[in-house]
Coordinates of N, CA and C and ligand atoms in Angstrom, one line a residue:
M15 N 91.7 111.2 85.5 CA 90.7 110.5 86.4 C 91.6 109.7 87.1
T16 N 91.3 108.5 87.9 CA 91.5 108.3 88.6 C 91.5 106.8 88.6
E17 N 92.3 106.1 87.9 CA 91.6 104.5 87.3 C 91.7 103.5 88.8
L18 N 90.2 102.4 88.5 CA 90.4 101.9 89.5 C 90.4 100.3 88.7
V19 N 92.0 99.9 89.1 CA 91.7 98.5 89.0 C 91.5 97.1 90.3
R20 N 90.6 96.4 89.4 CA 89.4 95.4 90.7 C 90.1 94.0 90.9
C21 N 90.7 93.9 91.2 CA 91.3 92.6 91.9 C 90.6 91.4 92.6
S22 N 90.4 90.4 92.2 CA 89.8 89.2 92.8 C 90.0 88.9 94.4
D23 N 91.1 89.5 95.2 CA 91.5 89.0 96.2 C 93.1 90.3 96.6
A24 N 93.0 89.8 98.1 CA 94.2 90.8 98.2 C 95.6 90.6 98.2
R25 N 95.8 88.7 97.7 CA 96.7 88.2 97.0 C 96.8 88.7 95.5
D26 N 95.8 88.7 94.7 CA 96.0 89.4 93.4 C 96.0 91.2 93.4
A27 N 95.9 91.5 94.2 CA 95.9 93.2 94.3 C 97.7 93.5 94.5
A28 N 97.7 92.6 96.0 CA 99.4 93.0 96.2 C 100.4 92.2 95.0
G29 N 99.9 91.2 94.5 CA 100.5 90.7 93.1 C 100.6 91.7 92.3
F30 N 99.6 92.3 91.7 CA 99.3 93.7 91.0 C 100.3 94.3 91.0
V31 N 100.5 95.1 92.2 CA 101.1 95.6 92.3 C 102.7 95.5 92.4
A32 N 103.1 94.3 92.6 CA 104.2 94.3 93.3 C 105.1 93.9 91.5
R33 N 103.6 93.7 90.3 CA 104.6 93.2 89.1 C 104.7 94.5 88.4
E34 N 104.1 95.5 88.7 CA 103.9 97.3 88.5 C 105.2 97.3 88.7
I35 N 106.1 97.5 89.9 CA 106.7 97.7 90.7 C 108.3 97.3 90.4
A36 N 107.9 95.7 89.8 CA 109.3 95.0 89.5 C 109.5 95.1 87.9
G37 N 108.6 95.2 87.2 CA 108.4 96.2 85.5 C 109.0 97.2 85.6
A38 N 108.7 98.0 86.4 CA 109.3 99.7 86.7 C 110.9 99.7 86.9
V39 N 111.0 98.6 88.1 CA 112.8 98.5 88.7 C 113.2 98.5 86.9
R40 N 112.7 96.6 86.6 CA 113.4 96.3 85.6 C 113.9 97.1 84.2
A41 N 112.8 98.1 83.8 CA 112.6 98.4 82.7 C 113.4 100.4 83.0
D42 N 113.3 100.2 84.5 CA 114.7 101.6 84.1 C 114.9 101.5 85.9
P43 N 116.8 100.8 85.7 CA 117.3 100.2 86.8 C 118.1 101.7 88.4
C44 N 117.8 102.8 87.2 CA 118.3 104.0 88.3 C 116.8 104.8 88.5
L45 N 115.4 103.7 88.6 CA 113.9 104.3 88.8 C 114.0 104.9 90.5
V46 N 113.8 105.9 90.7 CA 113.6 106.8 91.9 C 112.1 106.1 92.4
L47 N 111.6 105.4 93.5 CA 110.4 104.9 93.7 C 110.6 105.7 95.5
G48 N 108.9 105.8 95.3 CA 108.1 106.6 96.9 C 107.8 104.9 97.3
L49 N 108.0 104.8 98.5 CA 107.4 103.8 99.3 C 106.4 103.8 100.5
A50 N 105.6 103.0 100.7 CA 105.1 102.7 101.6 C 104.8 101.8 102.7
T51 N 104.4 102.2 103.9 CA 104.5 101.2 105.0 C 102.7 100.6 105.8
G52 N 103.2 99.7 106.3 CA 101.5 99.1 106.4 C 101.0 98.3 106.0
E53 N 100.2 97.5 107.0 CA 100.3 95.5 107.0 C 99.6 95.7 105.6
T54 N 99.3 96.1 104.6 CA 98.6 96.0 103.3 C 99.9 95.8 102.8
M55 N 101.1 96.6 102.9 CA 101.9 96.6 101.8 C 102.9 95.0 102.3
R56 N 102.5 94.2 103.2 CA 103.8 93.2 103.8 C 103.6 92.3 102.4
P57 N 102.4 91.8 101.7 CA 102.4 90.6 100.3 C 102.6 91.1 99.7
V58 N 103.1 92.5 99.4 CA 103.5 93.0 98.1 C 105.2 93.4 98.4
Y59 N 106.2 93.9 99.2 CA 107.2 93.4 100.0 C 107.3 91.6 99.8
A60 N 106.7 91.0 99.8 CA 107.3 89.8 99.9 C 107.3 89.0 98.7
A61 N 106.2 89.8 97.9 CA 106.6 89.0 96.3 C 107.7 90.1 95.6
L62 N 108.1 91.1 96.0 CA 109.8 91.7 95.5 C 110.5 90.8 95.7
A63 N 110.6 90.8 97.2 CA 111.3 89.7 97.2 C 111.8 88.6 97.0
E64 N 111.0 87.8 96.3 CA 110.3 86.5 95.9 C 110.9 86.9 94.6
D65 N 111.2 87.5 94.1 CA 110.7 88.5 92.1 C 112.2 88.4 92.7
R66 N 113.1 88.9 93.5 CA 114.4 88.8 93.6 C 114.9 87.6 93.4
L67 N 114.9 86.6 94.5 CA 115.5 85.6 94.6 C 115.1 84.4 93.1
H68 N 114.1 84.4 92.6 CA 113.8 84.0 91.3 C 114.1 84.2 90.1
H69 N 114.2 85.9 90.2 CA 114.4 86.5 89.0 C 115.6 87.1 88.7
G70 N 115.9 87.8 90.0 CA 117.3 88.4 89.7 C 117.3 90.1 89.9
T71 N 115.8 90.5 89.6 CA 116.5 91.9 89.5 C 117.1 92.4 90.6
S72 N 117.6 93.6 89.5 CA 118.7 93.7 90.6 C 118.4 95.1 90.9
W73 N 118.2 95.5 92.0 CA 117.9 97.2 92.6 C 119.2 98.1 93.3
R74 N 119.9 97.8 92.7 CA 121.3 98.2 92.8 C 121.4 100.0 93.3
S75 N 120.8 100.3 92.1 CA 121.1 101.9 91.2 C 119.7 102.3 91.8
V76 N 118.9 101.7 92.2 CA 117.3 102.3 92.6 C 117.5 103.0 94.3
T77 N 117.0 104.4 93.8 CA 116.8 105.2 95.1 C 115.4 105.0 95.3
V78 N 115.1 104.8 96.6 CA 113.9 105.2 97.1 C 113.7 105.5 97.9
F79 N 112.3 106.2 98.5 CA 112.3 107.7 99.3 C 110.9 107.0 99.7
N80 N 110.7 106.9 101.2 CA 109.4 106.4 102.0 C 108.5 107.6 102.1
L81 N 107.0 107.7 102.6 CA 106.5 108.2 102.7 C 106.7 109.1 104.1
D82 N 106.7 108.3 105.1 CA 106.5 108.8 106.3 C 107.3 108.5 107.2
D83 N 107.2 108.4 108.8 CA 107.7 107.7 109.6 C 107.0 108.2 111.1
Y84 N 107.2 108.1 112.2 CA 106.5 108.0 113.4 C 107.7 109.9 114.2
I85 N 107.1 110.5 114.7 CA 108.3 111.2 115.4 C 108.4 111.5 116.9
G86 N 109.6 111.1 116.7 CA 110.3 110.7 118.8 C 110.5 109.1 118.6
L87 N 110.1 108.1 118.0 CA 110.6 106.7 117.8 C 112.0 106.4 117.6
P88 N 112.7 106.2 118.3 CA 114.3 105.7 117.7 C 114.2 104.2 116.2
S89 N 114.8 104.7 115.3 CA 115.0 103.8 114.4 C 114.7 102.1 114.8
T90 N 115.3 101.7 115.6 CA 115.7 100.9 115.9 C 114.2 100.2 116.9
H91 N 113.3 101.2 117.0 CA 112.0 100.8 117.5 C 111.2 100.1 116.8
P92 N 110.8 98.5 117.3 CA 109.8 97.8 116.6 C 108.7 98.6 116.3
A93 N 108.4 99.0 116.1 CA 107.1 100.1 115.3 C 107.5 101.2 114.4
S94 N 109.0 101.7 114.5 CA 109.4 102.2 113.9 C 109.2 101.9 112.0
F95 N 109.0 102.7 110.6 CA 108.6 102.3 109.6 C 109.8 102.4 109.2
R96 N 111.2 102.5 109.2 CA 112.4 102.8 109.5 C 112.6 100.7 109.3
R97 N 112.8 100.5 110.6 CA 112.7 99.0 110.8 C 111.7 97.9 110.0
F98 N 110.5 99.0 109.6 CA 109.6 97.6 108.9 C 109.8 97.4 107.4
M99 N 110.6 99.1 107.1 CA 111.3 99.0 105.6 C 112.4 97.8 105.8
Q100 N 113.1 98.0 106.6 CA 114.7 97.1 106.5 C 114.0 95.6 106.9
Q101 N 113.4 95.3 107.5 CA 113.0 93.7 107.4 C 112.1 93.1 106.8
T102 N 111.6 94.2 106.3 CA 110.5 93.7 105.0 C 110.4 94.1 103.6
L103 N 111.5 94.5 103.3 CA 111.8 94.9 102.2 C 114.1 95.4 101.9
F104 N 114.4 96.2 102.2 CA 115.0 96.0 102.4 C 117.1 94.6 102.3
D105 N 115.8 93.6 103.6 CA 117.2 93.0 104.0 C 116.9 92.0 102.7
H106 N 116.4 92.0 102.0 CA 115.7 91.0 100.9 C 116.5 91.5 99.5
L107 N 116.6 92.3 99.3 CA 117.1 93.1 97.9 C 118.8 93.5 98.3
D108 N 119.2 93.8 97.0 CA 120.9 94.2 97.0 C 120.7 95.3 96.1
I109 N 120.0 96.9 97.7 CA 119.9 98.0 97.5 C 121.3 98.2 98.3
D110 N 121.7 99.5 97.7 CA 122.5 100.2 98.4 C 122.0 100.9 99.0
P111 N 122.3 100.9 100.6 CA 121.7 101.8 101.9 C 121.7 102.8 101.8
A112 N 123.0 103.7 101.4 CA 122.4 104.5 101.0 C 121.6 105.3 100.2
R113 N 121.0 104.6 99.2 CA 119.8 105.0 98.4 C 118.3 104.7 99.0
C114 N 118.4 104.7 100.6 CA 116.9 104.5 101.1 C 117.1 105.7 101.8
F115 N 115.5 106.3 101.4 CA 115.4 107.4 102.3 C 114.1 107.0 103.2
I116 N 114.3 107.6 104.6 CA 113.2 107.9 105.3 C 113.0 108.9 105.8
P117 N 112.5 109.8 106.3 CA 111.7 110.9 107.0 C 112.7 110.6 108.2
D118 N 113.3 111.4 109.2 CA 113.9 110.9 109.9 C 113.1 112.1 111.1
G119 N 112.2 111.3 111.8 CA 111.7 111.7 112.9 C 111.9 111.7 114.4
S120 N 113.6 111.5 114.3 CA 113.9 111.5 115.8 C 115.1 112.7 115.6
A121 N 114.9 113.6 114.4 CA 116.0 114.2 114.2 C 116.1 115.6 115.1
E122 N 116.7 116.1 115.4 CA 116.4 117.1 116.3 C 116.0 118.6 115.9
D123 N 116.2 119.1 114.1 CA 115.6 119.8 113.9 C 114.5 119.9 112.8
L124 N 113.2 119.5 112.7 CA 112.6 118.2 112.2 C 111.7 119.3 111.1
D125 N 112.0 121.1 111.1 CA 111.6 121.3 109.6 C 112.9 121.1 109.2
R126 N 113.8 121.1 109.4 CA 115.1 121.0 108.9 C 115.0 120.2 108.3
E127 N 114.8 119.1 108.8 CA 114.7 117.5 108.2 C 113.7 117.4 106.6
A128 N 112.6 118.2 107.3 CA 111.5 118.0 106.0 C 112.0 119.0 105.0
E129 N 112.6 119.6 104.8 CA 113.7 120.7 103.7 C 114.3 120.1 103.2
A130 N 115.6 119.2 104.0 CA 116.4 118.1 103.3 C 115.6 117.2 102.6
Y131 N 114.6 117.3 102.9 CA 113.6 115.4 102.2 C 113.4 115.8 100.8
E132 N 112.8 117.3 101.2 CA 111.8 117.6 100.0 C 113.4 117.5 98.9
D133 N 114.6 118.1 99.1 CA 115.9 118.7 98.8 C 116.3 117.2 97.7
A134 N 116.1 116.6 98.9 CA 117.1 115.1 98.2 C 116.0 114.4 97.2
I135 N 114.9 114.5 97.2 CA 113.4 114.1 96.0 C 114.2 114.4 94.6
V136 N 114.0 116.3 94.9 CA 114.4 117.0 93.9 C 116.1 116.4 93.4
A137 N 117.3 116.3 94.3 CA 118.3 116.2 93.8 C 118.2 114.6 93.1
A138 N 117.5 113.6 93.2 CA 117.8 112.4 92.8 C 116.9 112.4 91.3
G139 N 116.2 113.6 91.1 CA 115.3 113.9 89.7 C 113.9 113.4 89.6
G140 N 113.3 113.6 91.0 CA 111.5 113.4 91.6 C 111.3 112.0 91.7
L141 N 110.1 111.6 92.0 CA 109.6 110.2 91.8 C 108.8 110.1 91.1
D142 N 109.8 108.4 90.3 CA 108.7 108.1 89.1 C 107.8 107.1 89.2
L143 N 107.9 106.6 90.4 CA 106.6 106.0 91.1 C 106.2 106.4 92.0
Q144 N 104.8 106.7 92.8 CA 105.0 106.7 94.4 C 104.0 105.5 94.5
L145 N 103.9 104.7 95.4 CA 103.3 103.2 95.7 C 102.7 104.1 97.0
L146 N 101.6 103.6 97.3 CA 100.6 104.3 98.4 C 99.3 103.8 99.4
G147 N 99.5 103.5 99.6 CA 98.6 102.6 101.0 C 97.8 103.3 101.1
I148 N 96.1 103.4 101.8 CA 95.0 103.9 102.8 C 94.6 104.2 103.9
G149 N 94.2 105.3 104.9 CA 94.3 105.2 106.1 C 92.5 104.7 106.0
R150 N 92.2 103.8 106.6 CA 90.6 103.9 106.9 C 89.8 105.6 106.9
N151 N 90.3 106.6 107.4 CA 90.1 107.8 107.4 C 89.7 108.5 105.9
G152 N 90.6 107.8 105.3 CA 91.1 108.5 103.9 C 92.3 108.7 104.0
H153 N 93.3 108.9 104.6 CA 94.5 109.4 105.0 C 95.4 108.6 104.0
I154 N 96.4 109.4 103.0 CA 97.6 108.8 102.6 C 99.0 109.9 103.2
A155 N 99.9 108.6 103.2 CA 100.8 109.2 104.7 C 100.1 109.2 105.6
F156 N 100.9 110.2 106.2 CA 100.2 110.5 107.6 C 99.3 111.7 106.7
N157 N 99.2 112.1 105.8 CA 98.4 113.6 105.2 C 96.7 113.3 105.9
E158 N 96.0 114.2 107.3 CA 95.1 113.6 107.5 C 94.0 114.7 106.7
P159 N 92.8 114.1 107.0 CA 91.7 115.1 106.4 C 91.7 116.7 107.1
G160 N 92.0 117.8 105.0 CA 92.2 118.5 106.0 C 93.3 119.3 105.6
A161 N 94.4 118.1 105.1 CA 95.7 118.3 104.5 C 95.6 119.3 103.7
A162 N 96.3 120.6 103.3 CA 96.0 121.3 101.6 C 96.7 120.0 100.9
F163 N 96.0 120.6 99.2 CA 96.6 119.5 98.4 C 98.1 119.8 97.9
D164 N 98.3 121.2 98.2 CA 99.7 121.6 97.9 C 100.8 121.3 99.1
S165 N 100.4 120.9 100.4 CA 101.3 120.9 101.1 C 102.8 119.6 101.0
R166 N 103.9 119.9 101.5 CA 105.2 119.2 101.0 C 105.3 118.7 102.8
T167 N 106.8 117.8 102.3 CA 107.0 117.2 104.1 C 107.1 118.2 105.4
R168 N 106.2 117.7 106.5 CA 105.9 118.6 106.9 C 105.7 117.5 108.1
V169 N 105.7 118.2 109.1 CA 105.0 118.0 110.6 C 104.1 117.8 111.0
V170 N 103.5 116.8 111.0 CA 101.9 116.3 111.6 C 101.5 115.8 112.6
E171 N 100.3 116.7 113.1 CA 99.5 115.6 114.0 C 98.5 114.8 113.4
L172 N 98.5 113.0 114.1 CA 98.2 112.3 113.8 C 96.3 112.3 114.6
A173 N 95.8 112.1 113.9 CA 94.4 111.9 113.6 C 93.8 110.7 114.8
P174 N 92.9 110.6 115.5 CA 92.5 109.8 116.8 C 92.6 108.3 116.2
A175 N 91.7 108.2 114.5 CA 91.8 107.2 114.5 C 92.6 106.4 113.6
T176 N 93.9 107.6 113.3 CA 95.2 106.8 112.7 C 95.9 106.1 114.1
R177 N 95.8 106.8 115.2 CA 96.7 106.4 116.5 C 96.1 104.9 116.8
D178 N 94.8 105.3 116.5 CA 93.9 103.9 117.0 C 93.8 102.5 116.4
A179 N 94.3 102.7 114.6 CA 94.6 101.9 113.9 C 95.9 101.5 114.3
A180 N 96.9 102.2 114.9 CA 98.2 101.7 115.0 C 98.5 101.1 116.4
R181 N 97.6 101.0 117.4 CA 97.5 100.2 118.3 C 98.6 98.8 118.9
A182 N 98.3 98.4 117.5 CA 98.7 97.1 118.0 C 99.9 97.0 117.8
S183 N 100.7 98.0 117.4 CA 102.3 98.4 117.5 C 103.3 98.4 118.3
F184 N 102.1 98.8 119.2 CA 103.2 99.7 120.7 C 102.5 98.6 121.7
D185 N 103.4 98.8 123.1 CA 103.0 98.1 123.8 C 101.9 98.5 124.8
A186 N 101.5 99.3 124.4 CA 100.8 100.1 125.7 C 100.2 101.2 124.4
P187 N 98.7 101.3 124.6 CA 97.7 102.4 123.8 C 98.2 103.6 123.8
D188 N 98.7 104.1 125.2 CA 99.6 105.9 124.8 C 101.0 106.0 124.6
R189 N 101.5 104.9 124.2 CA 103.1 104.9 123.6 C 102.8 105.3 122.5
V190 N 101.7 105.0 121.5 CA 101.3 105.9 120.2 C 102.1 107.3 119.9
P191 N 103.2 107.2 118.9 CA 103.2 108.8 118.8 C 102.0 109.7 118.4
S192 N 102.5 110.9 119.0 CA 100.8 111.9 118.2 C 101.3 112.8 117.1
R193 N 102.1 112.5 116.7 CA 102.6 113.4 115.3 C 104.0 112.4 114.4
G194 N 103.5 112.6 113.4 CA 104.6 112.4 112.1 C 105.3 113.3 111.6
L195 N 106.2 112.9 110.5 CA 107.3 113.5 109.6 C 106.9 112.9 108.0
T196 N 105.9 113.7 107.2 CA 105.5 112.9 106.0 C 105.0 113.9 105.3
M197 N 106.1 113.1 103.4 CA 105.2 114.0 102.6 C 104.4 114.0 102.6
G198 N 104.4 114.9 101.9 CA 102.4 116.4 102.1 C 102.3 115.4 100.9
I199 N 100.6 116.2 100.4 CA 100.4 115.7 99.2 C 100.7 115.7 98.0
G200 N 101.0 117.6 98.4 CA 102.0 118.6 96.8 C 102.9 117.6 96.3
T201 N 103.7 116.7 97.5 CA 104.7 116.0 97.1 C 104.5 114.9 96.6
I202 N 103.5 114.3 97.1 CA 103.3 112.6 96.2 C 102.6 113.2 94.7
L203 N 101.7 114.3 95.0 CA 101.3 114.9 93.2 C 102.4 114.8 92.4
A204 N 103.6 115.0 92.4 CA 104.9 115.8 92.1 C 105.0 114.3 91.5
A205 N 104.8 113.6 92.3 CA 105.3 111.7 91.5 C 105.2 111.7 90.1
R206 N 105.5 110.9 89.5 CA 105.3 110.4 87.9 C 103.6 110.0 87.6
R207 N 104.0 108.9 88.2 CA 102.9 107.5 88.4 C 102.5 107.7 89.7
L208 N 101.3 107.2 90.3 CA 101.1 106.9 91.5 C 99.8 105.5 91.7
L209 N 100.4 104.6 92.9 CA 99.6 103.1 92.8 C 99.4 103.3 94.0
L210 N 98.0 103.5 94.4 CA 97.2 103.1 95.6 C 96.9 102.0 95.9
L211 N 97.4 100.8 96.6 CA 96.9 99.7 97.1 C 96.0 99.9 98.1
A212 N 94.5 99.3 98.4 CA 93.9 99.1 98.8 C 92.9 97.5 99.7
T213 N 93.4 97.3 100.4 CA 92.4 96.0 100.2 C 91.8 95.7 101.6
G214 N 90.8 95.1 102.0 CA 89.7 94.6 103.2 C 88.5 96.0 103.1
P215 N 87.9 95.0 104.2 CA 86.6 95.7 103.7 C 86.5 97.0 104.6
D216 N 87.3 96.9 105.2 CA 88.0 98.2 106.4 C 88.0 99.5 105.3
K217 N 88.6 99.2 104.0 CA 88.7 100.5 103.6 C 88.3 101.1 102.2
A218 N 87.0 100.1 102.0 CA 86.0 100.0 101.5 C 85.5 101.6 101.6
D219 N 85.1 102.4 102.2 CA 84.9 104.0 102.6 C 85.4 104.4 102.4
A220 N 87.4 104.5 102.6 CA 87.9 105.3 101.8 C 88.2 105.2 100.4
V221 N 88.3 104.3 99.7 CA 88.6 104.0 97.9 C 87.4 104.2 97.6
A222 N 85.6 104.8 98.3 CA 85.0 105.2 97.4 C 84.8 106.6 97.6
D223 N 85.2 107.3 98.5 CA 85.4 108.7 98.4 C 86.5 108.4 98.4
A224 N 87.8 108.5 97.6 CA 88.8 108.8 97.1 C 88.1 109.3 95.7
L225 N 87.3 108.3 95.2 CA 87.3 108.4 93.6 C 86.0 108.7 94.1
R226 N 84.8 109.7 94.4 CA 83.7 110.8 94.1 C 84.6 112.0 93.9
P227 N 84.2 112.8 92.9 CA 84.4 114.1 92.6 C 83.2 115.1 93.1
P228 N 83.2 116.0 93.6 CA 85.2 116.5 93.4 C 86.0 116.2 94.4
P229 N 87.2 116.5 93.9 CA 88.3 115.8 95.3 C 88.3 116.4 96.0
S230 N 88.3 116.7 97.3 CA 88.3 117.1 98.5 C 88.8 117.5 99.5
T231 N 89.9 118.1 100.1 CA 90.5 118.0 101.5 C 90.0 117.3 102.6
D232 N 89.0 117.0 102.6 CA 88.5 116.2 103.5 C 88.6 115.0 103.7
R233 N 88.7 114.5 102.0 CA 89.7 113.4 101.7 C 90.6 113.3 101.0
P234 N 91.6 112.6 102.1 CA 93.0 113.4 101.1 C 93.3 112.6 100.2
A235 N 92.9 111.2 100.0 CA 93.1 110.2 99.0 C 92.3 110.6 97.3
S236 N 91.6 111.8 97.5 CA 90.9 112.1 96.7 C 91.5 113.3 95.6
A237 N 92.8 113.8 96.0 CA 93.4 114.0 95.7 C 94.1 113.5 94.3
L238 N 94.1 112.1 94.8 CA 94.8 111.9 92.7 C 93.5 111.9 91.8
Q239 N 92.6 112.5 92.0 CA 91.9 112.5 90.8 C 92.7 113.7 90.5
L240 N 93.5 114.4 91.0 CA 94.3 115.9 90.0 C 95.4 115.6 89.2
H241 N 95.5 113.8 89.1 CA 96.7 113.5 89.0 C 96.6 112.9 87.5
P242 N 97.6 112.8 86.5 CA 97.4 112.5 85.2 C 97.4 111.1 85.1
D243 N 98.6 110.4 86.2 CA 98.5 109.3 86.0 C 98.5 108.0 87.4
A244 N 97.2 107.7 88.2 CA 96.6 107.6 89.3 C 95.9 106.4 89.1
R245 N 96.2 105.5 89.8 CA 95.7 104.3 90.1 C 95.5 103.9 90.8
I246 N 94.1 102.9 91.7 CA 93.9 102.2 93.0 C 93.7 101.3 92.2
V247 N 94.4 100.0 92.7 CA 94.3 98.5 93.1 C 93.8 98.2 93.8
A248 N 92.9 97.7 93.9 CA 91.6 97.7 95.2 C 91.4 95.6 95.0
D249 N 90.9 94.7 96.2 CA 90.3 93.8 96.1 C 88.7 93.6 96.1
Q250 N 88.0 92.7 96.1 CA 86.7 93.4 96.1 C 85.8 93.6 97.1
A251 N 86.5 93.6 98.3 CA 86.4 93.7 99.4 C 86.5 95.2 99.5
A252 N 87.6 96.4 99.2 CA 87.6 97.1 98.8 C 87.4 98.4 98.2
A253 N 86.7 97.8 97.5 CA 86.1 97.9 96.4 C 84.5 98.1 96.1
T254 N 83.9 97.4 97.1 CA 82.8 97.4 97.1 C 81.3 98.9 97.1
G255 N 82.2 99.8 97.4 CA 81.7 100.6 97.5 C 81.7 101.0 96.0
V256 N 82.3 100.9 95.5 CA 82.4 101.7 94.1 C 81.9 101.3 92.8
P257 N 80.7 101.4 91.9 CA 79.8 101.1 91.3 C 80.2 100.5 90.2
L258 N 80.1 99.3 89.5 CA 80.6 98.9 88.1 C 79.7 99.4 87.1
P259 N 81.0 99.7 86.4 CA 80.6 100.4 85.1 C 79.5 100.3 84.6
R260 N 78.5 100.8 83.8 CA 77.1 100.3 82.9 C 77.9 99.7 81.8
G261 N 76.9 98.5 80.9 CA 77.5 97.8 79.9 C 78.1 96.4 79.9
Ligands
GLP301 C1 99.6 104.5 108.6 C2 100.8 104.8 107.0 C3 100.2 105.1 105.9 C4 99.5 104.2 105.7 C5 98.1 103.2 106.6 C6 97.3 102.2 106.1 O1 98.9 105.9 108.8 N1 101.3 106.2 107.4 O2 101.1 105.6 104.6 O3 98.7 103.9 104.5 O4 98.9 103.5 107.5 O5 98.5 101.4 107.0 P1 97.2 99.5 106.6 O6 97.9 99.5 105.2 O7 98.2 98.7 107.7 O8 95.9 99.6 107.0

């Protein structure tokens, strides 16, 4: 069963997630952590940077694997997830750059890059904790509706809704890449713990769909129901579609 953690607002929800992550890093300095991008994650990463500054949590031996990136963007492009991670998080931590993995969407041989990414996760001992966001259409990472629950890191086509949501990060709408390189749902489900953060009214339908049984590939985030330790952390606005428990 997926547990829903209801928070009063987006700040509270991000704070909850940041405390979970910082706690996991302190409990296991060699944590293997899966990370996500998106506007939702900015306050989480800001809180982790604060934690580093004020509490000195060390990330020196932590290994991180990001979920995905666009295909065909150089890593220096302002909209690349590599750059997002560098600016919002990595630059503020004492993390070892050699331990920061992000699928390389500019690789010449993308299938090989996908396979190497899966191998690197296994070589690191598997993901201990995977952070997730959610798309308005219920996607997780770049796994769009229809993605198989046993899918692995691979090249995918982005849904029109996903490209639409990404428009603001590109100087012209037609510049939004049409493909991504993403961990699969099977890769995500293999992580020992899952933590999905959803904030704002735009995510309410996707959160309700994720929690509604039975899991269905039409609703990628509903795959979390198959995981023994998955939580969805949502603010009030994102949780409006989920009935409150009785009693
Ligand atoms: C992209 C990422 C997802 C992320 C989603 C939501 O599609 N690939 O991993 O969950 O954006 O982003 P936002 O937080 O900006 O709504």
